[in-house]
PDB file of C-alpha atoms in Angstrom:
ATOM      1  CA  MET A   1     -27.908  21.562  32.792  1.00 40.00           C
ATOM      2  CA  ALA A   2     -31.250  20.667  31.314  1.00 38.00           C
ATOM      3  CA  PHE A   3     -34.075  22.404  29.289  1.00 37.00           C
ATOM      4  CA  ALA A   4     -35.866  23.847  32.101  1.00 40.00           C
ATOM      5  CA  ASN A   5     -38.592  26.318  31.538  1.00 42.00           C
ATOM      6  CA  SER A   6     -39.066  25.095  27.746  1.00 42.00           C
ATOM      7  CA  ASP A   7     -41.547  26.864  25.579  1.00 46.00           C
ATOM      8  CA  LEU A   8     -43.399  25.619  22.488  1.00 41.00           C
ATOM      9  CA  LEU A   9     -40.387  26.015  20.221  1.00 41.00           C
ATOM     10  CA  SER A  10     -37.874  24.439  22.332  1.00 45.00           C
ATOM     11  CA  ARG A  11     -40.351  21.354  22.940  1.00 46.00           C
ATOM     12  CA  LEU A  12     -39.134  20.468  19.447  1.00 43.00           C
ATOM     13  CA  TRP A  13     -35.751  19.989  20.621  1.00 46.00           C
ATOM     14  CA  LEU A  14     -36.821  18.041  23.438  1.00 47.00           C
ATOM     15  CA  ASN A  15     -38.487  15.636  20.943  1.00 48.00           C
ATOM     16  CA  ARG A  16     -35.383  15.389  19.099  1.00 47.00           C
ATOM     17  CA  GLY A  17     -33.598  14.012  22.146  1.00 45.00           C
ATOM     18  CA  LEU A  18     -31.603  17.275  23.041  1.00 44.00           C
ATOM     19  CA  ALA A  19     -32.953  17.485  26.529  1.00 40.00           C
ATOM     20  CA  THR A  20     -30.900  17.233  29.543  1.00 35.00           C
ATOM     21  CA  LEU A  21     -27.606  18.044  28.009  1.00 36.00           C
ATOM     22  CA  LEU A  22     -25.490  17.588  31.039  1.00 35.00           C
ATOM     23  CA  ARG A  23     -25.829  14.437  33.113  1.00 41.00           C
ATOM     24  CA  GLU A  24     -23.790  13.042  35.976  1.00 42.00           C
ATOM     25  CA  GLU A  25     -23.346   9.395  34.997  1.00 48.00           C
ATOM     26  CA  ALA A  26     -20.563   8.678  32.645  1.00 44.00           C
ATOM     27  CA  LEU A  27     -21.088   6.886  29.187  1.00 42.00           C
ATOM     28  CA  PRO A  28     -20.601   3.172  29.127  1.00 46.00           C
ATOM     29  CA  PRO A  29     -16.967   2.334  28.881  1.00 44.00           C
ATOM     30  CA  GLU A  30     -15.738   0.675  25.782  1.00 42.00           C
ATOM     31  CA  LEU A  31     -13.238  -2.003  25.003  1.00 31.00           C
ATOM     32  CA  SER A  32      -9.746  -0.710  24.035  1.00 31.00           C
ATOM     33  CA  LEU A  33      -8.322  -1.970  20.741  1.00 29.00           C
ATOM     34  CA  LEU A  34      -4.896  -1.998  22.136  1.00 31.00           C
ATOM     35  CA  THR A  35      -5.131  -5.145  24.127  1.00 33.00           C
ATOM     36  CA  GLY A  36      -2.875  -7.272  22.142  1.00 35.00           C
ATOM     37  CA  LYS A  37       0.872  -7.384  23.236  1.00 37.00           C
ATOM     38  CA  GLU A  38       3.628  -8.156  20.993  1.00 38.00           C
ATOM     39  CA  PRO A  39       5.356 -11.738  21.767  1.00 38.00           C
ATOM     40  CA  GLY A  40       8.667 -11.660  23.281  1.00 40.00           C
ATOM     41  CA  LEU A  41      11.925 -12.745  21.383  1.00 40.00           C
ATOM     42  CA  GLY A  42      13.421 -16.094  21.916  1.00 41.00           C
ATOM     43  CA  ALA A  43      17.022 -16.601  23.265  1.00 40.00           C
ATOM     44  CA  ASP A  44      19.888 -16.086  20.897  1.00 43.00           C
ATOM     45  CA  GLN A  45      21.133 -19.465  19.386  1.00 40.00           C
ATOM     46  CA  VAL A  46      24.595 -20.354  20.869  1.00 38.00           C
ATOM     47  CA  GLN A  47      27.159 -20.686  18.151  1.00 41.00           C
ATOM     48  CA  ARG A  48      28.793 -23.881  17.673  1.00 42.00           C
ATOM     49  CA  HIS A  49      32.740 -24.103  18.230  1.00 42.00           C
ATOM     50  CA  GLU A  50      34.526 -24.692  14.921  1.00 41.00           C
ATOM     51  CA  MET A  51      36.742 -27.757  14.996  1.00 41.00           C
ATOM     52  CA  GLN A  52      40.370 -27.199  14.498  1.00 43.00           C
ATOM     53  CA  GLY A  53      43.129 -29.324  12.668  1.00 43.00           C
ATOM     54  CA  ARG A  54      42.443 -31.435   9.677  1.00 41.00           C
ATOM     55  CA  PHE A  55      38.811 -31.045   9.715  1.00 39.00           C
ATOM     56  CA  PRO A  56      36.986 -28.333   7.675  1.00 42.00           C
ATOM     57  CA  GLN A  57      35.055 -25.539   9.377  1.00 45.00           C
ATOM     58  CA  ARG A  58      31.253 -26.490   9.572  1.00 44.00           C
ATOM     59  CA  ARG A  59      28.886 -23.832   8.344  1.00 49.00           C
ATOM     60  CA  ALA A  60      26.563 -22.573  11.356  1.00 47.00           C
ATOM     61  CA  ALA A  61      23.082 -23.742  11.395  1.00 48.00           C
ATOM     62  CA  PRO A  62      20.764 -20.850  10.030  1.00 49.00           C
ATOM     63  CA  GLN A  63      18.860 -18.883  12.394  1.00 50.00           C
ATOM     64  CA  PRO A  64      15.200 -18.588  12.222  1.00 46.00           C
ATOM     65  CA  LYS A  65      13.909 -15.581  10.607  1.00 48.00           C
ATOM     66  CA  GLN A  66      12.581 -12.759  12.640  1.00 46.00           C
ATOM     67  CA  ALA A  67      10.277 -10.189  12.023  1.00 42.00           C
ATOM     68  CA  PRO A  68      11.910  -6.783  11.160  1.00 42.00           C
ATOM     69  CA  GLN A  69      11.696  -4.280  13.958  1.00 39.00           C
ATOM     70  CA  THR A  70      11.302  -0.787  13.083  1.00 37.00           C
ATOM     71  CA  ALA A  71      11.793   2.329  15.443  1.00 34.00           C
ATOM     72  CA  PRO A  72       8.519   3.981  16.423  1.00 34.00           C
ATOM     73  CA  LYS A  73       7.475   7.073  14.575  1.00 36.00           C
ATOM     74  CA  SER A  74       8.269  10.298  15.767  1.00 31.00           C
ATOM     75  CA  PRO A  75       4.849  11.972  17.390  1.00 31.00           C
ATOM     76  CA  LYS A  76       5.484  14.833  14.790  1.00 30.00           C
ATOM     77  CA  THR A  77       5.061  12.241  11.773  1.00 27.00           C
ATOM     78  CA  VAL A  78       1.998  10.492  13.221  1.00 28.00           C
ATOM     79  CA  HIS A  79      -1.104  11.684  11.392  1.00 30.00           C
ATOM     80  CA  VAL A  80      -4.752  10.888  12.932  1.00 31.00           C
ATOM     81  CA  PRO A  81      -7.146  11.868  10.628  1.00 37.00           C
ATOM     82  CA  HIS A  82     -10.052  12.058  12.988  1.00 42.00           C
ATOM     83  CA  VAL A  83     -10.945  10.982  16.565  1.00 41.00           C
ATOM     84  CA  SER A  84     -11.878   7.287  16.210  1.00 44.00           C
ATOM     85  CA  ALA A  85     -15.592   6.532  17.148  1.00 46.00           C
ATOM     86  CA  VAL A  86     -14.278   3.709  19.599  1.00 42.00           C
ATOM     87  CA  GLN A  87     -12.488   6.364  21.413  1.00 61.00           C
ATOM     88  CA  SER A  88     -15.212   8.647  22.242  1.00 65.00           C
ATOM     89  CA  GLN A  89     -15.042   8.007  25.906  1.00 70.00           C
ATOM     90  CA  SER A  90     -11.790   9.880  25.741  1.00 82.00           C
ATOM     91  CA  TRP A  91     -13.649  13.120  24.480  1.00 93.00           C
ATOM     92  CA  PRO A  92     -14.389  15.979  27.011  1.00 94.00           C
ATOM     93  CA  ALA A  93     -17.353  15.038  29.318  1.00 93.00           C
ATOM     94  CA  ILE A  94     -19.563  17.794  27.622  1.00 94.00           C
ATOM     95  CA  TRP A  95     -19.138  16.303  24.284  1.00 95.00           C
ATOM     96  CA  GLN A  96     -19.825  12.814  25.410  1.00 93.00           C
ATOM     97  CA  THR A  97     -23.041  14.050  27.048  1.00 92.00           C
ATOM     98  CA  LEU A  98     -23.978  15.803  23.732  1.00 92.00           C
ATOM     99  CA  LEU A  99     -23.380  12.647  21.823  1.00 93.00           C
ATOM    100  CA  GLY A 100     -25.534  10.652  24.290  1.00 90.00           C
ATOM    101  CA  ARG A 101     -28.382  13.055  23.930  1.00 89.00           C
ATOM    102  CA  VAL A 102     -28.530  13.528  20.204  1.00 92.00           C
ATOM    103  CA  LYS A 103     -30.356  10.851  18.321  1.00 93.00           C
ATOM    104  CA  GLN A 104     -29.284   9.213  15.044  1.00 95.00           C
ATOM    105  CA  GLY A 105     -30.287  10.485  11.888  1.00 96.00           C
ATOM    106  CA  HIS A 106     -29.601  10.429   8.015  1.00 96.00           C
ATOM    107  CA  VAL A 107     -28.880  14.295   7.834  1.00 97.00           C
ATOM    108  CA  VAL A 108     -26.714  16.186  10.133  1.00 98.00           C
ATOM    109  CA  TRP A 109     -27.365  20.094  10.486  1.00 98.00           C
ATOM    110  CA  THR A 110     -24.912  22.339  11.751  1.00 98.00           C
ATOM    111  CA  TYR A 111     -23.916  25.905  11.991  1.00 98.00           C
ATOM    112  CA  ARG A 112     -21.570  28.092  14.128  1.00 97.00           C
ATOM    113  CA  LEU A 113     -23.887  28.918  17.283  1.00 96.00           C
ATOM    114  CA  LEU A 114     -25.358  25.492  17.332  1.00 97.00           C
ATOM    115  CA  GLY A 115     -23.405  24.379  20.356  1.00 96.00           C
ATOM    116  CA  SER A 116     -24.384  27.430  22.051  1.00 94.00           C
ATOM    117  CA  ASP A 117     -27.984  26.831  21.414  1.00 94.00           C
ATOM    118  CA  LEU A 118     -27.950  23.085  22.441  1.00 92.00           C
ATOM    119  CA  LEU A 119     -26.777  24.419  25.830  1.00 90.00           C
ATOM    120  CA  GLN A 120     -29.410  26.898  26.131  1.00 88.00           C
ATOM    121  CA  LYS A 121     -26.974  29.910  25.982  1.00 90.00           C
ATOM    122  CA  GLN A 122     -28.738  33.025  25.314  1.00 88.00           C
ATOM    123  CA  SER A 123     -27.494  34.828  22.326  1.00 91.00           C
ATOM    124  CA  PRO A 124     -28.879  37.317  19.558  1.00 92.00           C
ATOM    125  CA  GLY A 125     -31.055  35.386  17.097  1.00 93.00           C
ATOM    126  CA  LEU A 126     -31.599  32.365  19.174  1.00 94.00           C
ATOM    127  CA  ALA A 127     -35.530  32.362  18.828  1.00 93.00           C
ATOM    128  CA  GLU A 128     -34.942  32.979  14.995  1.00 94.00           C
ATOM    129  CA  ARG A 129     -32.613  30.198  14.602  1.00 95.00           C
ATOM    130  CA  ARG A 130     -35.147  27.908  16.546  1.00 94.00           C
ATOM    131  CA  ALA A 131     -37.928  29.049  13.981  1.00 95.00           C
ATOM    132  CA  PHE A 132     -35.839  28.089  11.016  1.00 95.00           C
ATOM    133  CA  LEU A 133     -35.021  24.690  12.382  1.00 93.00           C
ATOM    134  CA  THR A 134     -38.776  24.324  13.124  1.00 93.00           C
ATOM    135  CA  ARG A 135     -39.670  25.174   9.628  1.00 92.00           C
ATOM    136  CA  ILE A 136     -37.214  22.779   8.126  1.00 90.00           C
ATOM    137  CA  LEU A 137     -38.678  19.778  10.127  1.00 89.00           C
ATOM    138  CA  LYS A 138     -42.261  20.503   9.717  1.00 89.00           C
ATOM    139  CA  GLU A 139     -42.723  22.441   6.538  1.00 89.00           C
ATOM    140  CA  SER A 140     -44.174  20.359   3.714  1.00 87.00           C
ATOM    141  CA  PRO A 141     -42.729  17.911   2.424  1.00 88.00           C
ATOM    142  CA  VAL A 142     -42.221  16.452   5.740  1.00 91.00           C
ATOM    143  CA  TYR A 143     -39.948  13.358   6.048  1.00 93.00           C
ATOM    144  CA  PRO A 144     -39.907  10.496   8.540  1.00 92.00           C
ATOM    145  CA  GLN A 145     -38.563  10.820  11.975  1.00 91.00           C
ATOM    146  CA  GLY A 146     -34.894   9.773  12.020  1.00 93.00           C
ATOM    147  CA  THR A 147     -34.186  11.824   9.090  1.00 95.00           C
ATOM    148  CA  HIS A 148     -32.838  15.084  10.585  1.00 96.00           C
ATOM    149  CA  THR A 149     -30.536  15.346  13.656  1.00 96.00           C
ATOM    150  CA  PHE A 150     -28.229  18.292  14.796  1.00 96.00           C
ATOM    151  CA  TRP A 151     -24.617  18.061  15.846  1.00 98.00           C
ATOM    152  CA  PRO A 152     -22.311  21.141  16.605  1.00 98.00           C
ATOM    153  CA  TYR A 153     -18.843  21.488  15.681  1.00 98.00           C
ATOM    154  CA  GLN A 154     -17.914  24.228  18.360  1.00 97.00           C
ATOM    155  CA  LEU A 155     -19.083  24.922  21.877  1.00 96.00           C
ATOM    156  CA  PRO A 156     -19.430  28.358  23.720  1.00 94.00           C
ATOM    157  CA  GLU A 157     -16.144  30.168  24.286  1.00 91.00           C
ATOM    158  CA  ALA A 158     -14.226  27.387  22.673  1.00 95.00           C
ATOM    159  CA  ALA A 159     -12.300  26.947  19.443  1.00 96.00           C
ATOM    160  CA  PRO A 160     -13.908  24.802  16.618  1.00 97.00           C
ATOM    161  CA  CYS A 161     -13.528  21.003  17.019  1.00 96.00           C
ATOM    162  CA  PRO A 162     -13.823  19.605  13.469  1.00 97.00           C
ATOM    163  CA  GLU A 163     -12.398  16.118  14.373  1.00 95.00           C
ATOM    164  CA  LEU A 164     -15.008  15.715  17.059  1.00 96.00           C
ATOM    165  CA  PHE A 165     -17.464  16.858  14.669  1.00 97.00           C
ATOM    166  CA  TRP A 166     -16.833  14.412  12.151  1.00 97.00           C
ATOM    167  CA  SER A 167     -16.375  11.521  14.601  1.00 95.00           C
ATOM    168  CA  GLY A 168     -19.795  12.473  15.891  1.00 96.00           C
ATOM    169  CA  VAL A 169     -21.338  12.298  12.414  1.00 97.00           C
ATOM    170  CA  SER A 170     -20.008   8.801  12.093  1.00 95.00           C
ATOM    171  CA  ARG A 171     -21.449   7.743  15.292  1.00 95.00           C
ATOM    172  CA  LEU A 172     -24.784   9.337  14.474  1.00 96.00           C
ATOM    173  CA  LYS A 173     -24.813   7.260  11.183  1.00 94.00           C
ATOM    174  CA  ALA A 174     -25.432  10.371   8.998  1.00 96.00           C
ATOM    175  CA  GLU A 175     -25.267   9.999   5.138  1.00 96.00           C
ATOM    176  CA  ALA A 176     -25.486  13.904   4.543  1.00 97.00           C
ATOM    177  CA  VAL A 177     -24.384  16.883   6.317  1.00 98.00           C
ATOM    178  CA  MET A 178     -25.908  20.514   5.780  1.00 98.00           C
ATOM    179  CA  ILE A 179     -23.704  23.237   6.863  1.00 98.00           C
ATOM    180  CA  LEU A 180     -25.415  26.559   7.380  1.00 98.00           C
ATOM    181  CA  GLY A 181     -22.709  29.559   6.764  1.00 97.00           C
ATOM    182  CA  GLN A 182     -19.580  29.957   5.017  1.00 97.00           C
ATOM    183  CA  GLU A 183     -17.632  30.203   8.225  1.00 97.00           C
ATOM    184  CA  ALA A 184     -18.937  26.888   9.366  1.00 98.00           C
ATOM    185  CA  GLY A 185     -17.975  25.402   5.903  1.00 97.00           C
ATOM    186  CA  LEU A 186     -14.428  26.596   6.342  1.00 97.00           C
ATOM    187  CA  ALA A 187     -14.218  25.256   9.735  1.00 97.00           C
ATOM    188  CA  LEU A 188     -15.387  21.784   8.763  1.00 97.00           C
ATOM    189  CA  LEU A 189     -13.748  21.400   5.127  1.00 97.00           C
ATOM    190  CA  GLY A 190     -10.477  23.305   5.687  1.00 96.00           C
ATOM    191  CA  LYS A 191     -11.094  25.583   2.484  1.00 95.00           C
ATOM    192  CA  THR A 192     -12.992  28.460   1.487  1.00 95.00           C
ATOM    193  CA  VAL A 193     -16.536  27.516   0.217  1.00 96.00           C
ATOM    194  CA  VAL A 194     -19.359  29.244  -1.520  1.00 96.00           C
ATOM    195  CA  PRO A 195     -23.159  28.767  -0.839  1.00 96.00           C
ATOM    196  CA  TYR A 196     -24.685  25.719  -2.607  1.00 95.00           C
ATOM    197  CA  SER A 197     -21.433  24.115  -3.328  1.00 96.00           C
ATOM    198  CA  GLN A 198     -21.376  20.215  -2.841  1.00 96.00           C
ATOM    199  CA  HIS A 199     -18.686  18.217  -1.551  1.00 96.00           C
ATOM    200  CA  HIS A 200     -17.662  14.664  -0.309  1.00 95.00           C
ATOM    201  CA  ALA A 201     -16.128  14.507   3.158  1.00 95.00           C
ATOM    202  CA  ARG A 202     -15.631  11.590   5.451  1.00 93.00           C
ATOM    203  CA  GLY A 203     -18.004   9.465   3.666  1.00 92.00           C
ATOM    204  CA  CYS A 204     -20.843  11.907   3.611  1.00 96.00           C
ATOM    205  CA  HIS A 205     -22.535  14.389   1.066  1.00 96.00           C
ATOM    206  CA  VAL A 206     -21.754  17.792   2.223  1.00 97.00           C
ATOM    207  CA  VAL A 207     -23.493  20.834   1.196  1.00 97.00           C
ATOM    208  CA  VAL A 208     -22.876  24.368   2.331  1.00 98.00           C
ATOM    209  CA  PHE A 209     -25.535  26.984   2.516  1.00 97.00           C
ATOM    210  CA  GLN A 210     -26.032  30.729   3.593  1.00 97.00           C
ATOM    211  CA  ASP A 211     -26.218  31.567   7.215  1.00 97.00           C
ATOM    212  CA  ILE A 212     -29.650  31.201   8.913  1.00 97.00           C
ATOM    213  CA  GLN A 213     -30.149  34.971   9.068  1.00 95.00           C
ATOM    214  CA  ASP A 214     -29.682  35.399   5.148  1.00 96.00           C
ATOM    215  CA  LEU A 215     -32.117  32.281   4.373  1.00 96.00           C
ATOM    216  CA  THR A 216     -34.755  33.581   6.492  1.00 93.00           C
ATOM    217  CA  GLN A 217     -34.552  37.094   5.280  1.00 93.00           C
ATOM    218  CA  ASN A 218     -34.491  36.048   1.489  1.00 95.00           C
ATOM    219  CA  LEU A 219     -37.483  33.746   0.301  1.00 92.00           C
ATOM    220  CA  SER A 220     -35.405  33.168  -3.058  1.00 94.00           C
ATOM    221  CA  LEU A 221     -32.448  31.770  -1.353  1.00 95.00           C
ATOM    222  CA  TYR A 222     -34.585  29.708   1.058  1.00 95.00           C
ATOM    223  CA  GLY A 223     -36.354  28.186  -1.951  1.00 94.00           C
ATOM    224  CA  GLU A 224     -33.033  27.291  -3.512  1.00 94.00           C
ATOM    225  CA  MET A 225     -32.096  25.585  -0.315  1.00 96.00           C
ATOM    226  CA  GLN A 226     -35.314  23.637  -0.024  1.00 94.00           C
ATOM    227  CA  LYS A 227     -34.994  22.328  -3.708  1.00 94.00           C
ATOM    228  CA  MET A 228     -31.488  21.251  -3.237  1.00 94.00           C
ATOM    229  CA  LEU A 229     -32.256  19.529   0.139  1.00 95.00           C
ATOM    230  CA  ARG A 230     -35.024  17.622  -1.614  1.00 94.00           C
ATOM    231  CA  ASP A 231     -32.681  16.519  -4.621  1.00 94.00           C
ATOM    232  CA  ILE A 232     -30.214  15.214  -1.867  1.00 93.00           C
ATOM    233  CA  LEU A 233     -32.636  13.443   0.249  1.00 94.00           C
ATOM    234  CA  GLY A 234     -33.863  11.518  -2.879  1.00 93.00           C
ATOM    235  CA  THR A 235     -30.188  10.763  -3.835  1.00 91.00           C
ATOM    236  CA  ILE A 236     -29.721   8.814  -0.470  1.00 90.00           C
ATOM    237  CA  GLY A 237     -33.178   7.123  -0.906  1.00 91.00           C
ATOM    238  CA  LEU A 238     -35.179   9.431   1.390  1.00 90.00           C
ATOM    239  CA  GLN A 239     -38.830   9.933   0.513  1.00 89.00           C
ATOM    240  CA  PRO A 240     -41.351  12.225   2.091  1.00 89.00           C
ATOM    241  CA  LEU A 241     -44.401  10.971   3.818  1.00 88.00           C
ATOM    242  CA  ALA A 242     -47.429  10.774   1.817  1.00 65.00           C
TER     243      ALA A 242
END
């Protein structure tokens, strides 16, 4: 599926590398990290016969030490904190396609319906959300290209995928994550959060704001968001264009 019949607002998405979200060819395969094999054990040492009679028993020669063997852990006890970036070829095809089309950026933006918007699914408030993101990218102060990018944590008619989200954030080389909406914050941080709260997760500076609808309808809330955004961008070393 591609961005057919794009309007002026959706061209912004095209410039951000989010066009043609579904493609036929697969991503290049990556080398597996599980290529090594454990060496086999040598034959058991044959014990010597003990001499009988007047000769004392001879002590058996010490056997070479072997690495202790441990039983494999039960699948129930294995904890995988997140999907490793080197294993993205095992993601569902639609997630691979999205990752291949989204450009790297210092700051990742996300909200509940972003996956639906990237796939051009019609839903209430779509034009409003696009206008909001256009405003973020073009409103003064403007930052250099490569500052902002967009990565979803949920696709239409599917459950949230926080592990795929955080693994994608790592692949996009992001240093900060802007979460729009408390529902999205709960899904990604695993706890109840409040607007303007700051967190540290997966090596990123994370900030939770209100939903886009609330930010667009309240100039005071939007101003607070912009101020905090400028402070965070300065903290990670990003300066606006002169």
